[in-house]
Amino acid sequence: DTGVSQDPRHKITKRGQNVTFRCDPISEHNRLYWYRQTLGQGPEFLTYFQNEAQLEKSRLLSDRFSAERPKGSFSTLEIQRTEQGDSAMYLCASERGAGNTIYFGEGSWLTVV
Amino acid sequence: AQSVTQLGSHVSVSEGALVLLRCNYSSSVPPYLFWYVQYPNQGLQLLLKYTSAATLVKGINGFEAEFKKSETSFHLTKPSAHMSDAAEYFCAVSLRGGSQGNLIFGKGTKLSVKP
């Protein structure tokens, strides 16, 4: 257990439904990252927050995806109108300032049927 | 653009044998380099990272990696494999000056350890 918590761990949803994942980073970690990992692939960067500011967004983050970190603590990743191609594990990671070790959560598995 | 290539999607070794997992990178500027391990249904754990100091980097669980600029490589080694080393290993790169958390990962190498 790295201290980064993700919820839910598993989610099965029907195509077209909206889903939301939550990440609680390690306390006092001001940087928070979201990644997506599909079967047989390495994780792919989606977006990154420093405190409550979203500083980087990947082109992978289509307009159906939105991420927030309203108070600079926990973060949510919402996927609207899910598609089968969204099936993946969504990983959250946190970091205590630049240049420090990045800690990953155990991921949230999404299956779109 | 940066990229990472991991040679061999599956590597199998006997317990006690040398572990060698290969990683080559492409980057227009000197990068930061990382190796992560992922056990089934779990997140990633950092094994080691190269930022700019010694080219031979020692990590956890007896792993080490050597940064070779001339070969653009960052291969991961362990002298003697243990059954508990069976997992998937990812090499990753990030840009200097950028967020170290904006990582580009390779596709991973699954390590099997035979008794």
PDB file of C-alpha atoms in Angstrom:
ATOM      1  CA  ASP A   1       0.000   0.000   0.000  1.00  0.00           C
ATOM      2  CA  THR A   2       1.638   3.214  -1.238  1.00  0.00           C
ATOM      3  CA  GLY A   3      -0.807   5.517   0.477  1.00  0.00           C
ATOM      4  CA  VAL A   4      -2.509   6.625  -2.750  1.00  0.00           C
ATOM      5  CA  SER A   5      -6.115   5.447  -2.649  1.00  0.00           C
ATOM      6  CA  GLN A   6      -8.368   4.951  -5.626  1.00  0.00           C
ATOM      7  CA  ASP A   7     -12.084   4.243  -5.666  1.00  0.00           C
ATOM      8  CA  PRO A   8     -13.778   2.238  -6.990  1.00  0.00           C
ATOM      9  CA  ARG A   9     -11.255  -0.478  -7.747  1.00  0.00           C
ATOM     10  CA  HIS A  10     -13.510  -2.015 -10.346  1.00  0.00           C
ATOM     11  CA  LYS A  11     -16.375  -0.587 -12.356  1.00  0.00           C
ATOM     12  CA  ILE A  12     -18.493  -2.238 -15.026  1.00  0.00           C
ATOM     13  CA  THR A  13     -20.702   0.145 -16.942  1.00  0.00           C
ATOM     14  CA  LYS A  14     -22.856   0.123 -20.017  1.00  0.00           C
ATOM     15  CA  ARG A  15     -21.756   2.021 -23.070  1.00  0.00           C
ATOM     16  CA  GLY A  16     -23.039   5.566 -22.990  1.00  0.00           C
ATOM     17  CA  GLN A  17     -23.098   5.855 -19.194  1.00  0.00           C
ATOM     18  CA  ASN A  18     -20.984   8.281 -17.216  1.00  0.00           C
ATOM     19  CA  VAL A  19     -18.445   7.093 -14.671  1.00  0.00           C
ATOM     20  CA  THR A  20     -16.369   8.891 -12.059  1.00  0.00           C
ATOM     21  CA  PHE A  21     -13.201   7.757 -10.347  1.00  0.00           C
ATOM     22  CA  ARG A  22     -11.740   9.257  -7.218  1.00  0.00           C
ATOM     23  CA  CYS A  23      -8.137   9.490  -6.124  1.00  0.00           C
ATOM     24  CA  ASP A  24      -6.893  10.424  -2.673  1.00  0.00           C
ATOM     25  CA  PRO A  25      -3.181  11.222  -2.835  1.00  0.00           C
ATOM     26  CA  ILE A  26      -0.697  10.942  -0.029  1.00  0.00           C
ATOM     27  CA  SER A  27      -1.232  13.776   2.413  1.00  0.00           C
ATOM     28  CA  GLU A  28       0.818  16.883   1.585  1.00  0.00           C
ATOM     29  CA  HIS A  29       1.585  15.702  -1.930  1.00  0.00           C
ATOM     30  CA  ASN A  30       0.860  18.724  -4.063  1.00  0.00           C
ATOM     31  CA  ARG A  31       1.234  17.016  -7.431  1.00  0.00           C
ATOM     32  CA  LEU A  32      -1.285  14.512  -8.735  1.00  0.00           C
ATOM     33  CA  TYR A  33      -1.262  12.562 -11.991  1.00  0.00           C
ATOM     34  CA  TRP A  34      -3.747  10.450 -13.924  1.00  0.00           C
ATOM     35  CA  TYR A  35      -2.678   7.696 -16.291  1.00  0.00           C
ATOM     36  CA  ARG A  36      -4.532   5.134 -18.383  1.00  0.00           C
ATOM     37  CA  GLN A  37      -3.269   1.604 -18.947  1.00  0.00           C
ATOM     38  CA  THR A  38      -4.802  -0.798 -21.433  1.00  0.00           C
ATOM     39  CA  LEU A  39      -4.061  -4.516 -21.552  1.00  0.00           C
ATOM     40  CA  GLY A  40      -0.595  -5.273 -22.815  1.00  0.00           C
ATOM     41  CA  GLN A  41       0.499  -1.656 -22.805  1.00  0.00           C
ATOM     42  CA  GLY A  42       2.384   0.631 -20.511  1.00  0.00           C
ATOM     43  CA  PRO A  43       0.583   3.461 -18.729  1.00  0.00           C
ATOM     44  CA  GLU A  44      -0.181   6.572 -20.772  1.00  0.00           C
ATOM     45  CA  PHE A  45      -0.157  10.032 -19.231  1.00  0.00           C
ATOM     46  CA  LEU A  46      -3.529  11.770 -19.172  1.00  0.00           C
ATOM     47  CA  THR A  47      -3.255  14.847 -16.986  1.00  0.00           C
ATOM     48  CA  TYR A  48      -1.468  16.440 -14.053  1.00  0.00           C
ATOM     49  CA  PHE A  49      -2.347  18.845 -11.253  1.00  0.00           C
ATOM     50  CA  GLN A  50      -0.204  20.990  -9.075  1.00  0.00           C
ATOM     51  CA  ASN A  51      -2.393  21.792  -6.113  1.00  0.00           C
ATOM     52  CA  GLU A  52      -5.782  22.624  -7.682  1.00  0.00           C
ATOM     53  CA  ALA A  53      -4.377  23.813 -11.011  1.00  0.00           C
ATOM     54  CA  GLN A  54      -4.516  21.438 -13.963  1.00  0.00           C
ATOM     55  CA  LEU A  55      -1.186  22.141 -15.660  1.00  0.00           C
ATOM     56  CA  GLU A  56      -0.951  19.528 -18.402  1.00  0.00           C
ATOM     57  CA  LYS A  57      -3.430  17.557 -20.460  1.00  0.00           C
ATOM     58  CA  SER A  58      -2.635  14.837 -22.947  1.00  0.00           C
ATOM     59  CA  ARG A  59      -4.239  14.684 -26.371  1.00  0.00           C
ATOM     60  CA  LEU A  60      -5.615  11.360 -25.140  1.00  0.00           C
ATOM     61  CA  LEU A  61      -7.918  13.330 -22.856  1.00  0.00           C
ATOM     62  CA  SER A  62     -10.840  13.861 -25.211  1.00  0.00           C
ATOM     63  CA  ASP A  63     -13.678  16.227 -24.396  1.00  0.00           C
ATOM     64  CA  ARG A  64     -15.550  13.319 -22.828  1.00  0.00           C
ATOM     65  CA  PHE A  65     -12.952  13.238 -20.074  1.00  0.00           C
ATOM     66  CA  SER A  66     -12.734  15.787 -17.306  1.00  0.00           C
ATOM     67  CA  ALA A  67     -10.561  15.857 -14.234  1.00  0.00           C
ATOM     68  CA  GLU A  68     -10.778  18.092 -11.208  1.00  0.00           C
ATOM     69  CA  ARG A  69      -8.907  18.687  -7.997  1.00  0.00           C
ATOM     70  CA  PRO A  70     -11.042  21.365  -6.387  1.00  0.00           C
ATOM     71  CA  LYS A  71      -9.264  21.864  -3.090  1.00  0.00           C
ATOM     72  CA  GLY A  72      -5.860  20.600  -4.023  1.00  0.00           C
ATOM     73  CA  SER A  73      -6.411  17.346  -2.186  1.00  0.00           C
ATOM     74  CA  PHE A  74      -8.451  14.527  -3.756  1.00  0.00           C
ATOM     75  CA  SER A  75      -9.113  14.394  -7.489  1.00  0.00           C
ATOM     76  CA  THR A  76     -11.876  13.016  -9.662  1.00  0.00           C
ATOM     77  CA  LEU A  77     -11.742  11.763 -13.222  1.00  0.00           C
ATOM     78  CA  GLU A  78     -15.066  11.653 -15.021  1.00  0.00           C
ATOM     79  CA  ILE A  79     -15.734   9.944 -18.306  1.00  0.00           C
ATOM     80  CA  GLN A  80     -18.946  10.906 -20.033  1.00  0.00           C
ATOM     81  CA  ARG A  81     -20.755   8.779 -22.615  1.00  0.00           C
ATOM     82  CA  THR A  82     -18.387   5.876 -22.132  1.00  0.00           C
ATOM     83  CA  GLU A  83     -17.240   3.861 -25.131  1.00  0.00           C
ATOM     84  CA  GLN A  84     -15.823   0.345 -25.267  1.00  0.00           C
ATOM     85  CA  GLY A  85     -12.433   1.810 -26.055  1.00  0.00           C
ATOM     86  CA  ASP A  86     -12.438   3.461 -22.639  1.00  0.00           C
ATOM     87  CA  SER A  87     -12.048   0.037 -21.005  1.00  0.00           C
ATOM     88  CA  ALA A  88      -8.742   0.264 -19.171  1.00  0.00           C
ATOM     89  CA  MET A  89      -7.148   0.695 -15.791  1.00  0.00           C
ATOM     90  CA  TYR A  90      -7.002   4.298 -14.634  1.00  0.00           C
ATOM     91  CA  LEU A  91      -4.027   4.968 -12.426  1.00  0.00           C
ATOM     92  CA  CYS A  92      -3.521   7.882 -10.099  1.00  0.00           C
ATOM     93  CA  ALA A  93      -0.147   8.943  -8.741  1.00  0.00           C
ATOM     94  CA  SER A  94       1.066  11.652  -6.400  1.00  0.00           C
ATOM     95  CA  GLU A  95       4.323  13.435  -5.719  1.00  0.00           C
ATOM     96  CA  ARG A  96       5.525  15.748  -2.947  1.00  0.00           C
ATOM     97  CA  GLY A  97       6.867  18.505  -5.128  1.00  0.00           C
ATOM     98  CA  ALA A  98       9.048  18.324  -8.200  1.00  0.00           C
ATOM     99  CA  GLY A  99      11.837  15.812  -8.378  1.00  0.00           C
ATOM    100  CA  ASN A 100      10.553  13.479  -5.704  1.00  0.00           C
ATOM    101  CA  THR A 101       9.419   9.884  -5.955  1.00  0.00           C
ATOM    102  CA  ILE A 102       6.046   9.402  -7.611  1.00  0.00           C
ATOM    103  CA  TYR A 103       3.732   6.968  -5.839  1.00  0.00           C
ATOM    104  CA  PHE A 104       1.043   5.128  -7.775  1.00  0.00           C
ATOM    105  CA  GLY A 105      -2.273   3.885  -6.498  1.00  0.00           C
ATOM    106  CA  GLU A 106      -3.541   0.409  -7.285  1.00  0.00           C
ATOM    107  CA  GLY A 107      -5.723   1.652 -10.101  1.00  0.00           C
ATOM    108  CA  SER A 108      -9.391   1.631 -11.013  1.00  0.00           C
ATOM    109  CA  TRP A 109     -10.409  -0.945 -13.583  1.00  0.00           C
ATOM    110  CA  LEU A 110     -13.132   0.151 -16.000  1.00  0.00           C
ATOM    111  CA  THR A 111     -14.992  -2.302 -18.198  1.00  0.00           C
ATOM    112  CA  VAL A 112     -17.467  -0.855 -20.679  1.00  0.00           C
ATOM    113  CA  VAL A 113     -19.975  -3.398 -21.994  1.00  0.00           C
TER     114      VAL A 113
ATOM    115  CA  ALA B   1       9.612  13.338 -29.433  1.00  0.00           C
ATOM    116  CA  GLN B   2      10.541  10.945 -26.698  1.00  0.00           C
ATOM    117  CA  SER B   3       9.970   7.219 -26.831  1.00  0.00           C
ATOM    118  CA  VAL B   4      10.912   4.052 -25.017  1.00  0.00           C
ATOM    119  CA  THR B   5      11.454   0.612 -26.493  1.00  0.00           C
ATOM    120  CA  GLN B   6      11.590  -2.472 -24.336  1.00  0.00           C
ATOM    121  CA  LEU B   7      13.053  -5.445 -26.146  1.00  0.00           C
ATOM    122  CA  GLY B   8      11.200  -8.644 -25.344  1.00  0.00           C
ATOM    123  CA  SER B   9       7.653  -8.652 -24.059  1.00  0.00           C
ATOM    124  CA  HIS B  10       8.369 -11.832 -22.093  1.00  0.00           C
ATOM    125  CA  VAL B  11      11.585 -12.941 -20.416  1.00  0.00           C
ATOM    126  CA  SER B  12      11.939 -16.211 -18.547  1.00  0.00           C
ATOM    127  CA  VAL B  13      14.843 -17.050 -16.261  1.00  0.00           C
ATOM    128  CA  SER B  14      15.604 -19.734 -13.733  1.00  0.00           C
ATOM    129  CA  GLU B  15      15.749 -18.919 -10.061  1.00  0.00           C
ATOM    130  CA  GLY B  16      19.270 -17.778  -9.247  1.00  0.00           C
ATOM    131  CA  ALA B  17      20.076 -16.763 -12.823  1.00  0.00           C
ATOM    132  CA  LEU B  18      20.946 -13.294 -14.061  1.00  0.00           C
ATOM    133  CA  VAL B  19      18.037 -11.030 -14.920  1.00  0.00           C
ATOM    134  CA  LEU B  20      18.543  -8.654 -17.861  1.00  0.00           C
ATOM    135  CA  LEU B  21      15.657  -6.511 -19.086  1.00  0.00           C
ATOM    136  CA  ARG B  22      16.449  -4.235 -21.991  1.00  0.00           C
ATOM    137  CA  CYS B  23      15.348  -0.649 -22.494  1.00  0.00           C
ATOM    138  CA  ASN B  24      16.331   1.816 -25.192  1.00  0.00           C
ATOM    139  CA  TYR B  25      15.133   5.373 -25.297  1.00  0.00           C
ATOM    140  CA  SER B  26      14.885   8.158 -27.794  1.00  0.00           C
ATOM    141  CA  SER B  27      15.124  11.734 -26.631  1.00  0.00           C
ATOM    142  CA  SER B  28      16.396  14.955 -28.130  1.00  0.00           C
ATOM    143  CA  VAL B  29      17.691  16.088 -24.759  1.00  0.00           C
ATOM    144  CA  PRO B  30      19.181  14.136 -21.853  1.00  0.00           C
ATOM    145  CA  PRO B  31      16.217  12.564 -20.129  1.00  0.00           C
ATOM    146  CA  TYR B  32      15.370  11.242 -16.738  1.00  0.00           C
ATOM    147  CA  LEU B  33      14.969   7.449 -16.842  1.00  0.00           C
ATOM    148  CA  PHE B  34      13.009   5.130 -14.600  1.00  0.00           C
ATOM    149  CA  TRP B  35      12.220   1.478 -14.040  1.00  0.00           C
ATOM    150  CA  TYR B  36       8.923   0.496 -12.434  1.00  0.00           C
ATOM    151  CA  VAL B  37       7.589  -2.914 -11.400  1.00  0.00           C
ATOM    152  CA  GLN B  38       3.942  -3.915 -11.470  1.00  0.00           C
ATOM    153  CA  TYR B  39       2.576  -6.982  -9.726  1.00  0.00           C
ATOM    154  CA  PRO B  40      -0.761  -8.429 -10.898  1.00  0.00           C
ATOM    155  CA  ASN B  41      -3.733  -6.144 -10.285  1.00  0.00           C
ATOM    156  CA  GLN B  42      -1.569  -3.573  -8.557  1.00  0.00           C
ATOM    157  CA  GLY B  43      -0.177  -0.157  -9.323  1.00  0.00           C
ATOM    158  CA  LEU B  44       3.418   0.597 -10.178  1.00  0.00           C
ATOM    159  CA  GLN B  45       6.303   0.710  -7.760  1.00  0.00           C
ATOM    160  CA  LEU B  46       9.477   2.627  -8.502  1.00  0.00           C
ATOM    161  CA  LEU B  47      12.556   0.389  -8.656  1.00  0.00           C
ATOM    162  CA  LEU B  48      15.121   3.038  -9.513  1.00  0.00           C
ATOM    163  CA  LYS B  49      15.655   6.273 -11.389  1.00  0.00           C
ATOM    164  CA  TYR B  50      18.458   8.045 -13.211  1.00  0.00           C
ATOM    165  CA  THR B  51      18.440  11.825 -13.049  1.00  0.00           C
ATOM    166  CA  SER B  52      21.958  13.014 -13.644  1.00  0.00           C
ATOM    167  CA  ALA B  53      24.374  11.650 -11.116  1.00  0.00           C
ATOM    168  CA  ALA B  54      26.138   8.291 -11.341  1.00  0.00           C
ATOM    169  CA  THR B  55      25.419   6.340 -14.497  1.00  0.00           C
ATOM    170  CA  LEU B  56      25.089   3.102 -12.518  1.00  0.00           C
ATOM    171  CA  VAL B  57      21.956   3.355 -10.455  1.00  0.00           C
ATOM    172  CA  LYS B  58      21.101   0.985  -7.643  1.00  0.00           C
ATOM    173  CA  GLY B  59      17.509   0.352  -6.746  1.00  0.00           C
ATOM    174  CA  ILE B  60      15.378  -1.713  -4.450  1.00  0.00           C
ATOM    175  CA  ASN B  61      15.260  -5.501  -4.276  1.00  0.00           C
ATOM    176  CA  GLY B  62      18.812  -5.866  -5.634  1.00  0.00           C
ATOM    177  CA  PHE B  63      18.111  -4.335  -9.034  1.00  0.00           C
ATOM    178  CA  GLU B  64      20.402  -1.898 -10.798  1.00  0.00           C
ATOM    179  CA  ALA B  65      20.538  -0.174 -14.154  1.00  0.00           C
ATOM    180  CA  GLU B  66      23.251   1.528 -16.141  1.00  0.00           C
ATOM    181  CA  PHE B  67      22.702   4.638 -18.230  1.00  0.00           C
ATOM    182  CA  LYS B  68      24.702   4.435 -21.463  1.00  0.00           C
ATOM    183  CA  LYS B  69      24.321   7.601 -23.455  1.00  0.00           C
ATOM    184  CA  SER B  70      26.254   6.299 -26.472  1.00  0.00           C
ATOM    185  CA  GLU B  71      23.890   3.342 -26.739  1.00  0.00           C
ATOM    186  CA  THR B  72      20.790   5.243 -25.588  1.00  0.00           C
ATOM    187  CA  SER B  73      20.144   2.356 -23.250  1.00  0.00           C
ATOM    188  CA  PHE B  74      19.082   1.881 -19.648  1.00  0.00           C
ATOM    189  CA  HIS B  75      19.030  -1.882 -19.131  1.00  0.00           C
ATOM    190  CA  LEU B  76      17.856  -3.356 -15.822  1.00  0.00           C
ATOM    191  CA  THR B  77      19.816  -6.169 -14.196  1.00  0.00           C
ATOM    192  CA  LYS B  78      19.782  -8.325 -11.108  1.00  0.00           C
ATOM    193  CA  PRO B  79      22.541 -10.855 -10.458  1.00  0.00           C
ATOM    194  CA  SER B  80      20.321 -13.598  -9.057  1.00  0.00           C
ATOM    195  CA  ALA B  81      16.600 -13.951  -9.749  1.00  0.00           C
ATOM    196  CA  HIS B  82      14.165 -14.780  -6.998  1.00  0.00           C
ATOM    197  CA  MET B  83      10.688 -16.212  -7.419  1.00  0.00           C
ATOM    198  CA  SER B  84       9.256 -13.010  -5.972  1.00  0.00           C
ATOM    199  CA  ASP B  85      10.739 -11.041  -8.900  1.00  0.00           C
ATOM    200  CA  ALA B  86       8.075 -12.432 -11.240  1.00  0.00           C
ATOM    201  CA  ALA B  87       6.154  -9.357 -12.362  1.00  0.00           C
ATOM    202  CA  GLU B  88       5.897  -6.895 -15.213  1.00  0.00           C
ATOM    203  CA  TYR B  89       8.609  -4.282 -15.563  1.00  0.00           C
ATOM    204  CA  PHE B  90       8.257  -0.925 -17.249  1.00  0.00           C
ATOM    205  CA  CYS B  91      10.955   1.432 -18.410  1.00  0.00           C
ATOM    206  CA  ALA B  92       9.959   5.103 -18.580  1.00  0.00           C
ATOM    207  CA  VAL B  93      11.421   8.439 -19.612  1.00  0.00           C
ATOM    208  CA  SER B  94      10.601  12.024 -18.767  1.00  0.00           C
ATOM    209  CA  LEU B  95      11.947  15.361 -19.929  1.00  0.00           C
ATOM    210  CA  ARG B  96      14.404  17.308 -17.860  1.00  0.00           C
ATOM    211  CA  GLY B  97      12.848  20.563 -16.836  1.00  0.00           C
ATOM    212  CA  GLY B  98       9.372  19.156 -17.116  1.00  0.00           C
ATOM    213  CA  SER B  99       7.345  17.319 -14.557  1.00  0.00           C
ATOM    214  CA  GLN B 100       8.977  14.033 -13.675  1.00  0.00           C
ATOM    215  CA  GLY B 101       5.493  12.651 -13.374  1.00  0.00           C
ATOM    216  CA  ASN B 102       4.779  13.152 -17.071  1.00  0.00           C
ATOM    217  CA  LEU B 103       6.266   9.820 -17.949  1.00  0.00           C
ATOM    218  CA  ILE B 104       6.415   7.986 -21.255  1.00  0.00           C
ATOM    219  CA  PHE B 105       6.383   4.261 -20.627  1.00  0.00           C
ATOM    220  CA  GLY B 106       7.511   1.332 -22.695  1.00  0.00           C
ATOM    221  CA  LYS B 107       5.127  -1.532 -23.332  1.00  0.00           C
ATOM    222  CA  GLY B 108       6.549  -3.578 -20.520  1.00  0.00           C
ATOM    223  CA  THR B 109       8.423  -6.840 -20.111  1.00  0.00           C
ATOM    224  CA  LYS B 110       6.831  -9.689 -18.188  1.00  0.00           C
ATOM    225  CA  LEU B 111       9.421 -11.567 -16.178  1.00  0.00           C
ATOM    226  CA  SER B 112       8.826 -15.204 -15.303  1.00  0.00           C
ATOM    227  CA  VAL B 113      11.069 -17.022 -12.828  1.00  0.00           C
ATOM    228  CA  LYS B 114      11.259 -20.804 -13.027  1.00  0.00           C
ATOM    229  CA  PRO B 115      12.107 -22.847  -9.926  1.00  0.00           C
TER     230      PRO B 115
END
